[in-house]
XYZ file of C-alpha atoms in Angstrom:
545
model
C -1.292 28.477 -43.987
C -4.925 27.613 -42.575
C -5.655 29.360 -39.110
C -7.006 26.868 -36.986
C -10.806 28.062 -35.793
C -11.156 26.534 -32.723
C -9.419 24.694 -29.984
C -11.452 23.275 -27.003
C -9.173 22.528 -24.088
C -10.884 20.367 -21.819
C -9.487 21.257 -17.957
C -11.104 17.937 -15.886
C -10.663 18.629 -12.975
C -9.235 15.371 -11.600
C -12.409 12.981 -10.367
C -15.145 14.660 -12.706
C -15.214 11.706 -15.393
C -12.197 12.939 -17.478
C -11.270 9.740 -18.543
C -14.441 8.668 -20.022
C -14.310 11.793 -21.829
C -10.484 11.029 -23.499
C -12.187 7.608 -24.160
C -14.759 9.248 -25.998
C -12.694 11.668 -28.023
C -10.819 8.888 -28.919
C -13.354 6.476 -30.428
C -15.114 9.385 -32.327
C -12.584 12.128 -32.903
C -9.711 11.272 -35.666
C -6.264 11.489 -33.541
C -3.911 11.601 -36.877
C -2.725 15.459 -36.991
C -2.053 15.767 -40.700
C -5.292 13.916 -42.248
C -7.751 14.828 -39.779
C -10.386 17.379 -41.446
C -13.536 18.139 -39.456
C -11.994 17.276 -35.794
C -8.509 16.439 -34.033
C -8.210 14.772 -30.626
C -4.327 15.490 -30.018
C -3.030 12.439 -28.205
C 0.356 13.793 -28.792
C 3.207 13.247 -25.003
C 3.218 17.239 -25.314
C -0.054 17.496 -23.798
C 1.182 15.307 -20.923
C 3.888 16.901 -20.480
C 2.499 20.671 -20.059
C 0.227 19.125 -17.577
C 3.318 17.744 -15.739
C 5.442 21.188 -15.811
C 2.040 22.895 -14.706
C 1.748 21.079 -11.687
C 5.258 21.233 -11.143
C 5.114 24.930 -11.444
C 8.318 25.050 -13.592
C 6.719 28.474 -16.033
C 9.922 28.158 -18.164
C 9.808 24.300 -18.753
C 5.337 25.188 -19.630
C 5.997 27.744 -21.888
C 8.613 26.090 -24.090
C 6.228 22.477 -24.221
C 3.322 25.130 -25.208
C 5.580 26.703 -27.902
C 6.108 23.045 -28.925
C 2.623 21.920 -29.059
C 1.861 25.467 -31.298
C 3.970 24.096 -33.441
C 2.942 20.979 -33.544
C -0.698 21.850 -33.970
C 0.019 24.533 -36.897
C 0.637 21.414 -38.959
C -2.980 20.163 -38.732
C -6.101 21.599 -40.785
C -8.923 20.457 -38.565
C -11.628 22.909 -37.969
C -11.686 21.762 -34.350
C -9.285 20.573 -32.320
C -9.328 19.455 -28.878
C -7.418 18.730 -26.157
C -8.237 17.143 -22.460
C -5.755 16.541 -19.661
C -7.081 17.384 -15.759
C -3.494 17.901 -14.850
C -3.400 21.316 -16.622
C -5.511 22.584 -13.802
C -2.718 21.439 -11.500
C -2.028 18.979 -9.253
C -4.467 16.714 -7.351
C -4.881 17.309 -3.404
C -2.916 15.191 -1.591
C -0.374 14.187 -4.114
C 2.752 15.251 -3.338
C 2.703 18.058 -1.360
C -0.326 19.722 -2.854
C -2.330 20.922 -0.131
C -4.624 23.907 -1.958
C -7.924 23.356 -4.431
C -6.229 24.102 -8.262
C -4.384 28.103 -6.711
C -2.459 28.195 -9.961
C -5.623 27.372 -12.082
C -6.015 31.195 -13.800
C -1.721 31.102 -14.690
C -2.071 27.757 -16.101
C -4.720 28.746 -18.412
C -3.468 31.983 -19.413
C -0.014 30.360 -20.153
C -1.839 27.982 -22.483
C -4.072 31.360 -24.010
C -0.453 33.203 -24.702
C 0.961 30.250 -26.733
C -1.724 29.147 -28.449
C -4.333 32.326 -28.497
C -3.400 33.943 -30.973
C -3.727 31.398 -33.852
C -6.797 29.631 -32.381
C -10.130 30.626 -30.762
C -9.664 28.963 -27.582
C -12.563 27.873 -24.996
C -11.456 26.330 -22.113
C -14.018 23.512 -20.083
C -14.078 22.774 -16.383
C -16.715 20.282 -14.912
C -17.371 21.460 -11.421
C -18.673 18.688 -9.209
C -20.504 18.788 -5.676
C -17.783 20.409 -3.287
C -18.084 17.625 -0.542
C -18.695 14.663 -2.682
C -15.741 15.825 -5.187
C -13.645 16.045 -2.310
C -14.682 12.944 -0.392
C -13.850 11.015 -4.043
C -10.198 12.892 -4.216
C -9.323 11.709 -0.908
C -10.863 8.023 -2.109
C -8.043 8.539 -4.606
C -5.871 9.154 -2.365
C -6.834 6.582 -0.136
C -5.504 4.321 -3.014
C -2.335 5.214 -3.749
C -1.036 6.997 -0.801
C -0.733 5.302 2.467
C -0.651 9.044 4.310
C -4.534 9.123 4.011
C -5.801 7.864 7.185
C -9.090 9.679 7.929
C -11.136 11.685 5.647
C -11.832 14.372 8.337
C -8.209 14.884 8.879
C -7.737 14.836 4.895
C -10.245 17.816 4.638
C -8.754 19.667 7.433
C -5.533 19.782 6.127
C -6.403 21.595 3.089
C -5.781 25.015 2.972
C -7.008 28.231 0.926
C -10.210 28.182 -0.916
C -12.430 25.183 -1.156
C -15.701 26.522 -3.017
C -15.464 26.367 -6.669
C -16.988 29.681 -7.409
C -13.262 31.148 -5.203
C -11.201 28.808 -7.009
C -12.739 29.717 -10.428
C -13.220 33.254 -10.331
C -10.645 34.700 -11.764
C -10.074 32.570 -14.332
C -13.722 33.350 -15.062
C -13.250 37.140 -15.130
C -10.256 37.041 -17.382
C -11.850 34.666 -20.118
C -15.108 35.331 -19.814
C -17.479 33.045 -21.979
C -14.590 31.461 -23.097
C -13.716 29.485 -19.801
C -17.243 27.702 -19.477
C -18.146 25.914 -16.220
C -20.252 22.561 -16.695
C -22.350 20.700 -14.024
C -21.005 17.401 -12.670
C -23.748 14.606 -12.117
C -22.717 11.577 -11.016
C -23.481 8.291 -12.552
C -26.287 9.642 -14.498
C -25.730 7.353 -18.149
C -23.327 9.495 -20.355
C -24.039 12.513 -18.043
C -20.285 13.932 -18.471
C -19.731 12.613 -21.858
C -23.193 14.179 -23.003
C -22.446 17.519 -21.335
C -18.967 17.832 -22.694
C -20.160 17.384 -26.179
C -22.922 19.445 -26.137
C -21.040 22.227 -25.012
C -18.322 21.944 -27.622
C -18.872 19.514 -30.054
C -22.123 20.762 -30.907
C -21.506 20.590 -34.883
C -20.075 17.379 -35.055
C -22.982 14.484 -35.608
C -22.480 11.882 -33.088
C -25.381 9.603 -31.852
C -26.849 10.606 -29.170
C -27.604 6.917 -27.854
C -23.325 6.354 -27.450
C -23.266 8.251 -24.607
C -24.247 5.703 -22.327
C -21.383 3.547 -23.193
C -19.387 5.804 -21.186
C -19.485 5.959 -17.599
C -17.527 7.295 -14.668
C -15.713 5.087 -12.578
C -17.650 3.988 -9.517
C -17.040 5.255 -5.946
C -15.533 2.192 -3.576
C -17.427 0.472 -1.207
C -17.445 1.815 1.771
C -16.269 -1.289 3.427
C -13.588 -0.644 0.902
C -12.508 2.613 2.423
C -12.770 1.501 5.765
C -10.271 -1.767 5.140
C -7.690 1.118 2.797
C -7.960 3.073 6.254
C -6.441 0.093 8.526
C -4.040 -0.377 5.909
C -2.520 3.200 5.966
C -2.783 3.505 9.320
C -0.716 -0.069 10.052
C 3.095 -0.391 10.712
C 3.560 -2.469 7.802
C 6.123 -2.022 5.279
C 5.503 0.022 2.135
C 5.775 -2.586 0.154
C 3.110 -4.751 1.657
C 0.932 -1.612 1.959
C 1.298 -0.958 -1.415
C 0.131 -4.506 -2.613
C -2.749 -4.612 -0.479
C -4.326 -1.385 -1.796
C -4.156 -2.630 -5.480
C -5.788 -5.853 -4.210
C -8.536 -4.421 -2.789
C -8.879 -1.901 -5.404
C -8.691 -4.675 -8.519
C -10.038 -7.451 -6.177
C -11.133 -9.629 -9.200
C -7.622 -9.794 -10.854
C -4.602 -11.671 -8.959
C -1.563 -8.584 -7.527
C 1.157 -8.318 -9.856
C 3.669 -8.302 -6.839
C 4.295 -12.089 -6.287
C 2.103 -15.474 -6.753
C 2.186 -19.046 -5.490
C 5.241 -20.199 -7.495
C 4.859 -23.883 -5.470
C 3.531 -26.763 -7.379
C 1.000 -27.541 -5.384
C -0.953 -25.614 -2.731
C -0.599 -25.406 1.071
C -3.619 -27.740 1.331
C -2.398 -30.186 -0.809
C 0.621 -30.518 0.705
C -0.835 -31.229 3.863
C -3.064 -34.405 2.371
C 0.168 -35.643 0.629
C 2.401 -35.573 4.504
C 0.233 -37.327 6.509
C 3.252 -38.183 8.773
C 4.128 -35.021 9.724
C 0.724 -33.493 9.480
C -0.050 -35.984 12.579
C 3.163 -35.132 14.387
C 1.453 -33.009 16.600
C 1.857 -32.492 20.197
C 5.742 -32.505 19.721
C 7.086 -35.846 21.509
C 10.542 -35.299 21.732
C 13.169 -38.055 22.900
C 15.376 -36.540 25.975
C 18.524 -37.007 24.757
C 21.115 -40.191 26.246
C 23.671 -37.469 28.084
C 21.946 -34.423 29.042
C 23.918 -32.239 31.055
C 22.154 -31.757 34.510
C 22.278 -27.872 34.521
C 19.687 -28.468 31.442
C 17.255 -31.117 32.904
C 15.104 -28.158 34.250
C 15.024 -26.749 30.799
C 13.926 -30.128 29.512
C 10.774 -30.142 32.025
C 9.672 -27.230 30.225
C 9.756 -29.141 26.791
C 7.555 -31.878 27.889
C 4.846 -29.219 29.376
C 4.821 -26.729 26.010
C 1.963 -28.374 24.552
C -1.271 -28.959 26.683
C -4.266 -31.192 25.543
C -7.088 -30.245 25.581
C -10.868 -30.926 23.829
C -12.682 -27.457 23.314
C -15.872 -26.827 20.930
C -14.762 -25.808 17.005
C -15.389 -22.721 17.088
C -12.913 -22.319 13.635
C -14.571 -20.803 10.891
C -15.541 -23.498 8.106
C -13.498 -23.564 4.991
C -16.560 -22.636 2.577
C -16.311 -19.634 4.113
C -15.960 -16.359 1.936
C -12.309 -15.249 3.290
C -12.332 -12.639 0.594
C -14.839 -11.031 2.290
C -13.117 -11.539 5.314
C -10.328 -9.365 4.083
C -13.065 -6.400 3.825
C -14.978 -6.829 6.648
C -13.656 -5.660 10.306
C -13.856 -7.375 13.409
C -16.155 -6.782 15.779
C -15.109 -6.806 19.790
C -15.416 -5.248 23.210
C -14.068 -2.096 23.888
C -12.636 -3.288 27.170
C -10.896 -6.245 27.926
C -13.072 -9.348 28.330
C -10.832 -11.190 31.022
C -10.735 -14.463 31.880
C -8.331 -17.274 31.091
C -7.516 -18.499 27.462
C -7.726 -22.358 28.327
C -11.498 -21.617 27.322
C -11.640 -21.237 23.736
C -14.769 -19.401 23.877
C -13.072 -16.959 26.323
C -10.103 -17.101 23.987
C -12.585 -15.631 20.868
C -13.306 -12.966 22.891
C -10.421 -11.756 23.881
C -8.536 -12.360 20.308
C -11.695 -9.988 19.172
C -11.087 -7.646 21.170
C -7.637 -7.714 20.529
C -8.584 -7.590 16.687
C -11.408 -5.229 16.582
C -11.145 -2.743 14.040
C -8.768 -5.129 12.078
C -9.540 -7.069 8.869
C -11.173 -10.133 10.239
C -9.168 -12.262 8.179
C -6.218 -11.359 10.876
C -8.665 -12.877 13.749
C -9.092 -15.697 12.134
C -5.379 -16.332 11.437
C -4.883 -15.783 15.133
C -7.777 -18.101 16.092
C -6.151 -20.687 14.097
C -2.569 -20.279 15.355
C -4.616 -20.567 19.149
C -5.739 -23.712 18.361
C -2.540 -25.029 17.039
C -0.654 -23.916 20.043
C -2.674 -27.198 21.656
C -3.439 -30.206 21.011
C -7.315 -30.802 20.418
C -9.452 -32.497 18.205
C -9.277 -29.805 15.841
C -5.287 -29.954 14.869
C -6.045 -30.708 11.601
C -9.011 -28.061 10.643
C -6.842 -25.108 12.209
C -3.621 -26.245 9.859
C -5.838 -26.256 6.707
C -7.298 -22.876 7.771
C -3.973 -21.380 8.255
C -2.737 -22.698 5.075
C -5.521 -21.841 2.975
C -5.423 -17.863 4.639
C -0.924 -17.825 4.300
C -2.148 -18.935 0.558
C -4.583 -16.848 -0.350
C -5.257 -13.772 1.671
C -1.586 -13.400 2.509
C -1.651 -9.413 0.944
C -4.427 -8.062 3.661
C -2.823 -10.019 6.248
C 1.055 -9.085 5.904
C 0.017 -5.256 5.470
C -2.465 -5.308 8.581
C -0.488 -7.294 11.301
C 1.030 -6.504 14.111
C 4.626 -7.581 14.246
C 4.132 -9.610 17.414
C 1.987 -11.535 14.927
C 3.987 -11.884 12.419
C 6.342 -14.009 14.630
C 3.603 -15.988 15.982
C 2.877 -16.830 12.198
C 6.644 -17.850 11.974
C 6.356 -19.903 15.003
C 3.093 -21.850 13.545
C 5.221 -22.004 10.273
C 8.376 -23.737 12.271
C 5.833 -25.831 13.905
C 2.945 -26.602 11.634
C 5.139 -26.091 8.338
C 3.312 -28.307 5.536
C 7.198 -28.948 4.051
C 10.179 -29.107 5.063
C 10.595 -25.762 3.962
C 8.377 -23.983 5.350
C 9.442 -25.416 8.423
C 13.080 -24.244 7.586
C 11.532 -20.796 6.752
C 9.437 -20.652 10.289
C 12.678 -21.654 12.570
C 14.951 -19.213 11.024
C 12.289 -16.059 11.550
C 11.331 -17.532 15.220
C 14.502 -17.119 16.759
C 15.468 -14.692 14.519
C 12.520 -12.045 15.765
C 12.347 -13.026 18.926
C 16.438 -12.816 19.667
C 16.187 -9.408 18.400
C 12.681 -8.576 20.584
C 14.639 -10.067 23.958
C 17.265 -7.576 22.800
C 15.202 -4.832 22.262
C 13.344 -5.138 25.394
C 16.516 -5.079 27.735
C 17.701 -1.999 26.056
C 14.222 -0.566 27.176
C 14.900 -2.038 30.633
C 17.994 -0.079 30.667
C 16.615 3.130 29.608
C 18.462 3.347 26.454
C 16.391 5.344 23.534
C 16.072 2.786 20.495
C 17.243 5.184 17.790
C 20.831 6.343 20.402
C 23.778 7.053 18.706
C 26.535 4.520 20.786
C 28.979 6.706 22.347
C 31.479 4.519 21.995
C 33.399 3.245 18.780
C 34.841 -0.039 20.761
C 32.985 -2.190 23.541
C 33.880 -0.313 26.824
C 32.643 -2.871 29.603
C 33.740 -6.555 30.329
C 33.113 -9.249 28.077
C 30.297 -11.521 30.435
C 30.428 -14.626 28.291
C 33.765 -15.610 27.577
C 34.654 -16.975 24.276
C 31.986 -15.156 22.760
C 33.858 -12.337 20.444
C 32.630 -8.705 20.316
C 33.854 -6.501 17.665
C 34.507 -3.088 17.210
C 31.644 -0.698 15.423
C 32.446 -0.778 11.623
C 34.936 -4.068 11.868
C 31.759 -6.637 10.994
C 29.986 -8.140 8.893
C 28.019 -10.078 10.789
C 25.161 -7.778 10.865
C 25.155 -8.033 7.103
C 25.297 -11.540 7.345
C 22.695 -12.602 9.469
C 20.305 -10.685 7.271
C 21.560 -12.022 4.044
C 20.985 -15.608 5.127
C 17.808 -14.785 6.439
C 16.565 -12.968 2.514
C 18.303 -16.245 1.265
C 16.286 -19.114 3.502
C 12.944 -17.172 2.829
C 13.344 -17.696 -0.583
C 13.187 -21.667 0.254
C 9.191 -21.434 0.330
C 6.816 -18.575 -1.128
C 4.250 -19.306 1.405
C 6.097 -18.626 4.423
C 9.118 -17.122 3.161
C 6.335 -13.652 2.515
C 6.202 -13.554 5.980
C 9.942 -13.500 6.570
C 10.713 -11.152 3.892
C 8.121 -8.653 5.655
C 9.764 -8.955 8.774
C 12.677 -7.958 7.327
C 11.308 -4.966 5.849
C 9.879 -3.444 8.729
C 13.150 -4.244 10.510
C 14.743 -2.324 8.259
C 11.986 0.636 8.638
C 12.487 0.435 12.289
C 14.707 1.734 15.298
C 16.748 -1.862 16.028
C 19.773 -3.187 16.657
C 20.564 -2.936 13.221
C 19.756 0.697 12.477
C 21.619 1.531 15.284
C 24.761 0.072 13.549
C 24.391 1.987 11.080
C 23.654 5.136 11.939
C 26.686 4.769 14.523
C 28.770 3.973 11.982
C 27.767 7.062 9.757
C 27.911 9.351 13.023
C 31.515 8.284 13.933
C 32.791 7.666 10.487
C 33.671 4.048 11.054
C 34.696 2.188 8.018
C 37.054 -0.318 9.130
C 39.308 -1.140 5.738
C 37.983 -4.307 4.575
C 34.403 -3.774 6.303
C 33.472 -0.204 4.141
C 30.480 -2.078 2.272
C 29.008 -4.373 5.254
C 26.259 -2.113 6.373
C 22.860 -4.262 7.302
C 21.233 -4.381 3.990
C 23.804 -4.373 2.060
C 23.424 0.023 1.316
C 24.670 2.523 2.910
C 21.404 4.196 4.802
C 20.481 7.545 4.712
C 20.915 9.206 7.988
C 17.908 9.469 10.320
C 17.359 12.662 11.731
């Protein structure tokens, strides 16, 4: 049997260029185990999955994947072999519930020197990268994938233990010697990692020098980048919504995965091809023959919702760049501007300073929706704008809003709706979210907490609109129902049905009417026989503590 000589176990860490190095090893290292000669790059899910029980911490689930991978390797007769995986220093900061720089770093590299030491030389390769810039690029990653990062300076205060890389490395260093070798981390310089990796341990294989510079490290974001991931983490948006807006502005030049325009034709288009409704606007609705006198007040109000009025354009042209406008934040005064809203230029104050610190792709939607809540000159600019944003830049806007803004957008939909459908979509969300804010709002009124427990199983006061059942907690379904129908209309329309179906979600995230139900009915153990399945989504919740 031929003793392996070497073994070069590339360490990372995470965010030091270790995947141009595995893209490296790849192109110029042979990956088959059984013909490869000079050099073996083993690609082989063992590697992977050492790296996963390391950071896991499960010893006894590392030590039999490192018996495995022995075995595996003692079937190859390469002179050197390598391996590279950054999880085998452990797990990244921030990910899970890692909170400390790499403090199992020394027992996952001895594990890997009792398995595999004693048939192989092994040297063991850690890049070590600027302290603050490596650690201002892990919470970047971070920043990415996990909506919990928020604010660097409360990322870096949160970790705990060492943080220089001569504490973290020491005593991996003292045990190993010149066998654990620390390299230097430059950023960005051409092939800088690549070069300095195979320097150190691929000196006797001949690779030209001038493919280096075909592999660089990933770029640090923009920091107008960072700034819009911060106001997404930090919003009250649903995950979901959250989630798709990261990998939008992280992959900006390819469309999200999550949904697209399934319509035939745009928004826009739409609006060209209904001219009739598209100039239906103020409302002029017909009072009906035999209106009931206790109503003729209400029907004042009707006639008076919509004022004229002629203000400047002060929308933003089409042409513009409303990509950018999902990076760049609004600007606005700290304190409240004042004033009325009939002026419009009063009205882009205030909506900035309502906005400020908010993708200014939000103002702009709101801007629109002001204009559209007259009747001006403009009618027709503001509905193409609010299309073309609901079409294109609906990911930033959905995962930045404010709920209250969300319904507003429903309103505009119910009102402004290119299609019938949309229209459909708008009207059921309107009264919808606003039944359920009037609702909401009393219960506040009456002191009542929004996440009580009722203490009563059955209604205990007197019906005060007779005729109009009540039920029992547990003997319904028309929780359930409401909902489903709601899912089921927002599926009419992709434009505006995004906006309903994100409503939903952050009802269901939130301390309502419906959650109550729920969590009543899992307090008092009220499954009514017929009812045991009719919780409000359709699930039984977990309970909230």
């Amino acid at each position: 049997m031929f003793v392996l000589r070497n073994l070069h176990v590339h360490l990372g860490p995470h965010k030091t260029g270790s995947t141009s190095i595995q893209a490296f090893l790849r192109d110029h290292v042979s990956t088959d185990i059984l013909t490869a000669r000079d050099a073996l790059y083993v690609t082989d899910p063992l590697v992977k999955q050492l790296g996963t029980a390391l950071q896991a911490k499960d010893w006894d689930a590392a030590s039999a994947v490192a018996k495995d991978l022995q075995d595996l390797l003692l079937l190859a007769n390469a002179r050197e072999v390598f391996i590279s995986s950054e999880d085998l220093s452990g797990g990244l900061v921030g990910r899970g519930r890692v909170r400390r720089v790499y403090p199992r770093l020394f027992e996952n590299v001895k594990l890997i020197d009792d398995a595999l030491g004693d048939i192989f030389e092994c040297t063991y390769y850690f890049f070590v990268r600027d302290e603050d810039d490596w650690l201002r690029s892990v919470y970047n990653q971070n920043l990415k994938h996990r909506a919990s990062a928020t604010d660097f300076d409360k990322f870096a205060n949160g970790i705990r233990g060492h943080r220089s890389w001569p504490s973290v490395l020491r005593k991996a260093q003292d045990r190993f010697g010149d066998r654990f070798v620390a390299l230097p981390y430059t950023r960005y310089t051409e092939g800088s990692v690549v070069q300095r990796f195979a320097d150190a341990a691929m000196p006797r294989l001949l690779v030209k020098k001038d493919t280096y510079s075909m592999y660089q490290e990933n770029k640090a974001p923009d920091p107008q980048i960072v700034q819009a991931l911060e106001v997404v983490n930090k919003s009250y948006a649903s995950v979901y919504a959250k989630r798709n807006a990261r990998k939008y502005l992280t992959t900006p030049s390819q469309k999200s995965a999550d949904e697209g325009i399934a319509t035939s034709t745009s928004a826009s288009e739409d609006l060209a091809q209904n001219e009739e409704h598209a100039g239906d606007w103020p409302p002029n609705p017909v009072r009906p023959n035999h209106l009931a006198d206790e109503l003729s007040a209400l029907w004042d109000r009707t006639e008076l919702r919509v004022r004229s009025q002629e203000p400047p354009n002060l929308l933003p042209d089409l042409s513009t760049d409303f990509k950018q406008a999902c990076i760049d934040l609004t600007e606005g005064e700290e304190a409240f501007p004042g004033g009325g809203r009939h002026d419009m230029h009063q009205q882009d104050r205030i909506l900035r300073h309502r906005f400020r610190g908010l993708p200014l792709v939000c103002f702009y939607n709101a801007f629109a929706i002001s204009y559209l809540r007259r009747s001006t000159p403009h009618t027709q600019h503001a509905k193409r704008l609010f299309c073309h944003l609901w079409e294109n830049e609906y990911r930033i806007m959905l995962a930045t809003l404010p709920t209250r803004w969300l319904i507003s957008v429903l309103q505009t939909f119910m009102e402004h709706g290119t299609s019938e459908a949309q229209r459909h979509v708008g009207t059921a969300g309107f009264f919808f979210s606003n039944t359920m804010k009037a609702y909401e709002a009393e219960r506040g009124l009456e002191g009542h907490p929004a996440d009580n427990i009722y203490a009563h199983t059955e209604p205990s006061t007197k019906n005060g609109f007779p005729g109009l059942d009540r039920f029992a907690l547990g003997n319904t379904d028309l929780m359930l129902n409401l909902l489903a129908q709601l899912l089921e209309a927002s599926a009419r329309d992709d434009v505006s049905g995004r906006v309903l179906r994100e409503l939903l979600l952050r009802t269901r995230a939130a301390n309502t009417l419906f959650s109550r139900m729920d969590q009543s009915r899992i307090h008092h153990k009220a499954d009514k026989k017929g009812f045991e399945n009719c919780w409000s989504f359709f699930e039984e919740p977990d309970r909230r503590k």
